[in-house]
Tab-separated table of N, CA and C in Angstrom:
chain	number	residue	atom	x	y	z
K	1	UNK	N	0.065	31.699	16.353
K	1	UNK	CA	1.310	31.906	15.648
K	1	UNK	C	1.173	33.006	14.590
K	2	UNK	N	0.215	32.915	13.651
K	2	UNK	CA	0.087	33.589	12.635
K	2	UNK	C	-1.326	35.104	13.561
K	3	UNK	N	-1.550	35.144	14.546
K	3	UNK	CA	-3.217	35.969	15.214
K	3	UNK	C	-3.956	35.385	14.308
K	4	UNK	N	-5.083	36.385	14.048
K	4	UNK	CA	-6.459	36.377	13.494
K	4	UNK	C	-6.235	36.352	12.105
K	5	UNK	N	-5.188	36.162	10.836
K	5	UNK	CA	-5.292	36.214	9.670
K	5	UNK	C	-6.487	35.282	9.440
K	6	UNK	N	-7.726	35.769	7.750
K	6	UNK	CA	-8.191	34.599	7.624
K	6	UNK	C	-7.833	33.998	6.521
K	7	UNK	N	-7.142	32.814	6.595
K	7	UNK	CA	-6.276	32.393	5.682
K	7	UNK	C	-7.454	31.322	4.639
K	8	UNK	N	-6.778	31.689	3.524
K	8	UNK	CA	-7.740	30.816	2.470
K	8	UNK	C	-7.645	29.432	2.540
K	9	UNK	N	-8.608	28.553	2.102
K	9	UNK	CA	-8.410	27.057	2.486
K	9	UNK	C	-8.766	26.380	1.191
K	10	UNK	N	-8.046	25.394	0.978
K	10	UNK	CA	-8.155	24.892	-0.597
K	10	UNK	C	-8.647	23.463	-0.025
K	11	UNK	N	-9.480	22.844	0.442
K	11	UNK	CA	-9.230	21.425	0.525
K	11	UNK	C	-9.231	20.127	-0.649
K	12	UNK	N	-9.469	21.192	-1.688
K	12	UNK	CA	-9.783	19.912	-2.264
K	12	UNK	C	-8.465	20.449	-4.045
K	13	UNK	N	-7.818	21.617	-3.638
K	13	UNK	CA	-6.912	21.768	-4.033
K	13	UNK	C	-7.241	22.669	-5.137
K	14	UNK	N	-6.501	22.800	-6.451
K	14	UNK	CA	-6.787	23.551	-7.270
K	14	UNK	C	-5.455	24.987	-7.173
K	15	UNK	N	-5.738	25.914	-8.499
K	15	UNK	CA	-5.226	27.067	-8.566
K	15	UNK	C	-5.831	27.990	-7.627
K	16	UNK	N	-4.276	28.807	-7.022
K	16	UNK	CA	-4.819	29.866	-6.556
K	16	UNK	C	-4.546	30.798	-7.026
K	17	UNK	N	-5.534	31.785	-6.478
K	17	UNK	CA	-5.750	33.101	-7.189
K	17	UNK	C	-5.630	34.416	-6.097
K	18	UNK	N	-5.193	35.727	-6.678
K	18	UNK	CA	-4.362	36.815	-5.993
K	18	UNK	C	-3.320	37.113	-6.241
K	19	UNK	N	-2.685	37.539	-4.651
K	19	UNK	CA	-1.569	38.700	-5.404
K	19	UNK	C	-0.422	37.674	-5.503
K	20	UNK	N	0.855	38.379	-5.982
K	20	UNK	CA	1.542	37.646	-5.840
K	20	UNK	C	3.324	37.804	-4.945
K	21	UNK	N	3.930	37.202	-5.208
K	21	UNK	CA	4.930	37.270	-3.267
K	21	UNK	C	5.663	38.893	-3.333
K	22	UNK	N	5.537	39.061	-4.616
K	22	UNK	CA	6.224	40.583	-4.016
K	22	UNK	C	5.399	41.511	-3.760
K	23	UNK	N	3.583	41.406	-3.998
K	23	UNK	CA	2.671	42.345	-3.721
K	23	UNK	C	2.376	41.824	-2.311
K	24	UNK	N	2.861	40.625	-1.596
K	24	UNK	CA	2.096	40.428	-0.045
K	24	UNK	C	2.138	38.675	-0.691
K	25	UNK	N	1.549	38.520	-1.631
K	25	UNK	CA	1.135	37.244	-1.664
K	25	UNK	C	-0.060	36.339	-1.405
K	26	UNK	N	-0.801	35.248	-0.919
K	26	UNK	CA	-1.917	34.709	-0.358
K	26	UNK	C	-1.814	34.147	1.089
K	27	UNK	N	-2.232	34.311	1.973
K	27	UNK	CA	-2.089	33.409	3.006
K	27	UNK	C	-3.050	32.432	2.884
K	28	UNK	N	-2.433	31.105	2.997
K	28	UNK	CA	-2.982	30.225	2.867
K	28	UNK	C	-2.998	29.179	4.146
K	29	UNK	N	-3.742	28.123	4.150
K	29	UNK	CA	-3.577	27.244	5.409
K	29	UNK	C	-3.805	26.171	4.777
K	30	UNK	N	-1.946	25.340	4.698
K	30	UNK	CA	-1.911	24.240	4.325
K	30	UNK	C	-1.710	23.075	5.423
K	31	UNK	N	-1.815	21.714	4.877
K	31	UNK	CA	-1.509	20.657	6.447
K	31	UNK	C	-0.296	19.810	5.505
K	32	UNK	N	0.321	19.054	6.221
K	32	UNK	CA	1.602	18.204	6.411
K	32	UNK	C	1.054	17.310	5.527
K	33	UNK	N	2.125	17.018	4.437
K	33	UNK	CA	1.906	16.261	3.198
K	33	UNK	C	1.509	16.713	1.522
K	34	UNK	N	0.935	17.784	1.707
K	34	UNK	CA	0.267	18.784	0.719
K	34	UNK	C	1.727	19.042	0.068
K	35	UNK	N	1.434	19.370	-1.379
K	35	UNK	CA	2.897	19.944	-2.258
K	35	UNK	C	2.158	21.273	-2.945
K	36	UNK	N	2.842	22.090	-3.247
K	36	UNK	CA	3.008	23.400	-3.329
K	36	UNK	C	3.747	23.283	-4.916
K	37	UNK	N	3.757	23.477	-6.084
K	37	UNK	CA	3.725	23.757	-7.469
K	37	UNK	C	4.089	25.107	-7.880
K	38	UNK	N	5.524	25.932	-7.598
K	38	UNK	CA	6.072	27.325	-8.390
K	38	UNK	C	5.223	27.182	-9.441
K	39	UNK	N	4.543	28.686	-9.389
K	39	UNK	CA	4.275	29.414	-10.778
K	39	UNK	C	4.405	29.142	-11.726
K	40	UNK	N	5.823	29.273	-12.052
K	40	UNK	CA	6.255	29.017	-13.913
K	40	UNK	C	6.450	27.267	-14.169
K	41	UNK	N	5.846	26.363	-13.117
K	41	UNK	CA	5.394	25.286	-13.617
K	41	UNK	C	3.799	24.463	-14.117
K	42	UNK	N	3.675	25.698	-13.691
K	42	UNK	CA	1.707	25.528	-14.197
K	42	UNK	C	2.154	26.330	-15.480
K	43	UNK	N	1.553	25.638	-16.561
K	43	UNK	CA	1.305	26.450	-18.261
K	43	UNK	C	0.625	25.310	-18.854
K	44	UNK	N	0.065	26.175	-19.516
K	44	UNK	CA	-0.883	24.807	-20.996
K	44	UNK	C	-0.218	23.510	-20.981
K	45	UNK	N	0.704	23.200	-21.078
K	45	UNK	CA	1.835	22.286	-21.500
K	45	UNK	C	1.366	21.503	-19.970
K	46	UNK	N	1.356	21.782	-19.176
K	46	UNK	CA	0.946	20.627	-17.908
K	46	UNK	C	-0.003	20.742	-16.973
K	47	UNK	N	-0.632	21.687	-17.124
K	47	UNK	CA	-2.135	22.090	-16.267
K	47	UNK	C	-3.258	21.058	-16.238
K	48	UNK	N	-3.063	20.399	-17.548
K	48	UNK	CA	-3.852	18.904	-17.397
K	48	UNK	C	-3.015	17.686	-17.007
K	49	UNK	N	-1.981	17.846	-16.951
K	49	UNK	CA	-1.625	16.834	-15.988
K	49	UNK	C	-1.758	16.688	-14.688
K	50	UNK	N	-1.321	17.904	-13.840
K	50	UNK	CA	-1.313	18.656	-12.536
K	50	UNK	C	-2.762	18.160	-12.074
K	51	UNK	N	-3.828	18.599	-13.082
K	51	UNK	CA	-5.049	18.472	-12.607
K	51	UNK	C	-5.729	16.969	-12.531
K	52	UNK	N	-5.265	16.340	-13.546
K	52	UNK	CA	-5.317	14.752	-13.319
K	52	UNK	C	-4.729	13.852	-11.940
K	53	UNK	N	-3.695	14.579	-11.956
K	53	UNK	CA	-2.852	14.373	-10.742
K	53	UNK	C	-3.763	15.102	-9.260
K	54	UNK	N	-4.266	15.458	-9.297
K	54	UNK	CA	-4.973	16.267	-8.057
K	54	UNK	C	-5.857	15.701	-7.840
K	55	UNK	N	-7.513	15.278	-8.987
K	55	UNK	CA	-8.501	14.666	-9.053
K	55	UNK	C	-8.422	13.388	-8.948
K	56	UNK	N	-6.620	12.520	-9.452
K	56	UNK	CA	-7.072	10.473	-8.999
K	56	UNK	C	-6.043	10.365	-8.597
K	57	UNK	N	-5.156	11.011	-8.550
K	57	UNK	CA	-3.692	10.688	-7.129
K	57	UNK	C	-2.597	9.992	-7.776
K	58	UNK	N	-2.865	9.581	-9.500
K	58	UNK	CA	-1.808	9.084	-9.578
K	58	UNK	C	-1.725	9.650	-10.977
K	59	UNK	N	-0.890	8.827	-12.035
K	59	UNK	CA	-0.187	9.503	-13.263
K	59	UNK	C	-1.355	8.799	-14.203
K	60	UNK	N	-1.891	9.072	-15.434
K	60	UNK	CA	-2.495	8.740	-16.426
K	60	UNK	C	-2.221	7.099	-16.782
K	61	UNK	N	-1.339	6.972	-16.882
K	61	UNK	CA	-0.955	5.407	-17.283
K	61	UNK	C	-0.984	4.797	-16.208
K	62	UNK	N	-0.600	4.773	-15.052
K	62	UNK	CA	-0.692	4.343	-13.748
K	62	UNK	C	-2.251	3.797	-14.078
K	63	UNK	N	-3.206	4.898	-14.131
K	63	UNK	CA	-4.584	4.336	-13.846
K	63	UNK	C	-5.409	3.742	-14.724
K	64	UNK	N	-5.264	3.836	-16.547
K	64	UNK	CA	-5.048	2.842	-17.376
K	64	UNK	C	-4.658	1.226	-16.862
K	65	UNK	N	-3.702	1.169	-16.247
K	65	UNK	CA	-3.016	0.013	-16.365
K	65	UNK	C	-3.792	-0.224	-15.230
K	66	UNK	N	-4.046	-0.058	-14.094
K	66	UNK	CA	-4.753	-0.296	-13.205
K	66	UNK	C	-6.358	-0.939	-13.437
K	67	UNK	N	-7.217	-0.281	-14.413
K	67	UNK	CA	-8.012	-0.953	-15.263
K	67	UNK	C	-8.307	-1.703	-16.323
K	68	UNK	N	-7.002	-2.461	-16.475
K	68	UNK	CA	-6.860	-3.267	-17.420
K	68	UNK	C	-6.862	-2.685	-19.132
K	69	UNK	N	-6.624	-1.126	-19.219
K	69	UNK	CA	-7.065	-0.627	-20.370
K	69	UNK	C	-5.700	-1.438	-21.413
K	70	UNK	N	-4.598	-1.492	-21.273
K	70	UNK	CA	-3.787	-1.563	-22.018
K	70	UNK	C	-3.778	-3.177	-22.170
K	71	UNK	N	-3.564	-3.230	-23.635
K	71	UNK	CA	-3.532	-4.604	-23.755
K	71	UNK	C	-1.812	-5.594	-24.118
């Protein structure tokens, strides 16, 4: 579908890095289920959330409460 591009592979997720959609962009090779995060929603203000969210799958308090942290 796409020939021989070699498309970058994130499996375990994270920022990407390169050009951006009006210079060409990244080709990437994503699979069914994966979410995709616009630009101007990554900033200081939530990059540690995003990344919390990537590394245990769920929200900060979610996994608190899950370990009995809150009393």
């Amino acid at each position: 579908m796409f020939g021989n591009k070699n498309f970058k592979k994130y499996p375990g997720g994270g920022a990407l890095e390169g050009e951006s959609h009006a210079q060409g962009g990244i080709p990437i090779e994503a699979e069914g289920g994966e979410f995709i995060i616009k630009k101007d929603s990554v900033n200081p203000a939530t990059l540690s959330m995003i990344e919390y969210i990537n590394e245990h799958g769920d929200l900060p308090m979610m996994d608190a409460r899950d370990r009995n942290e809150i009393i």
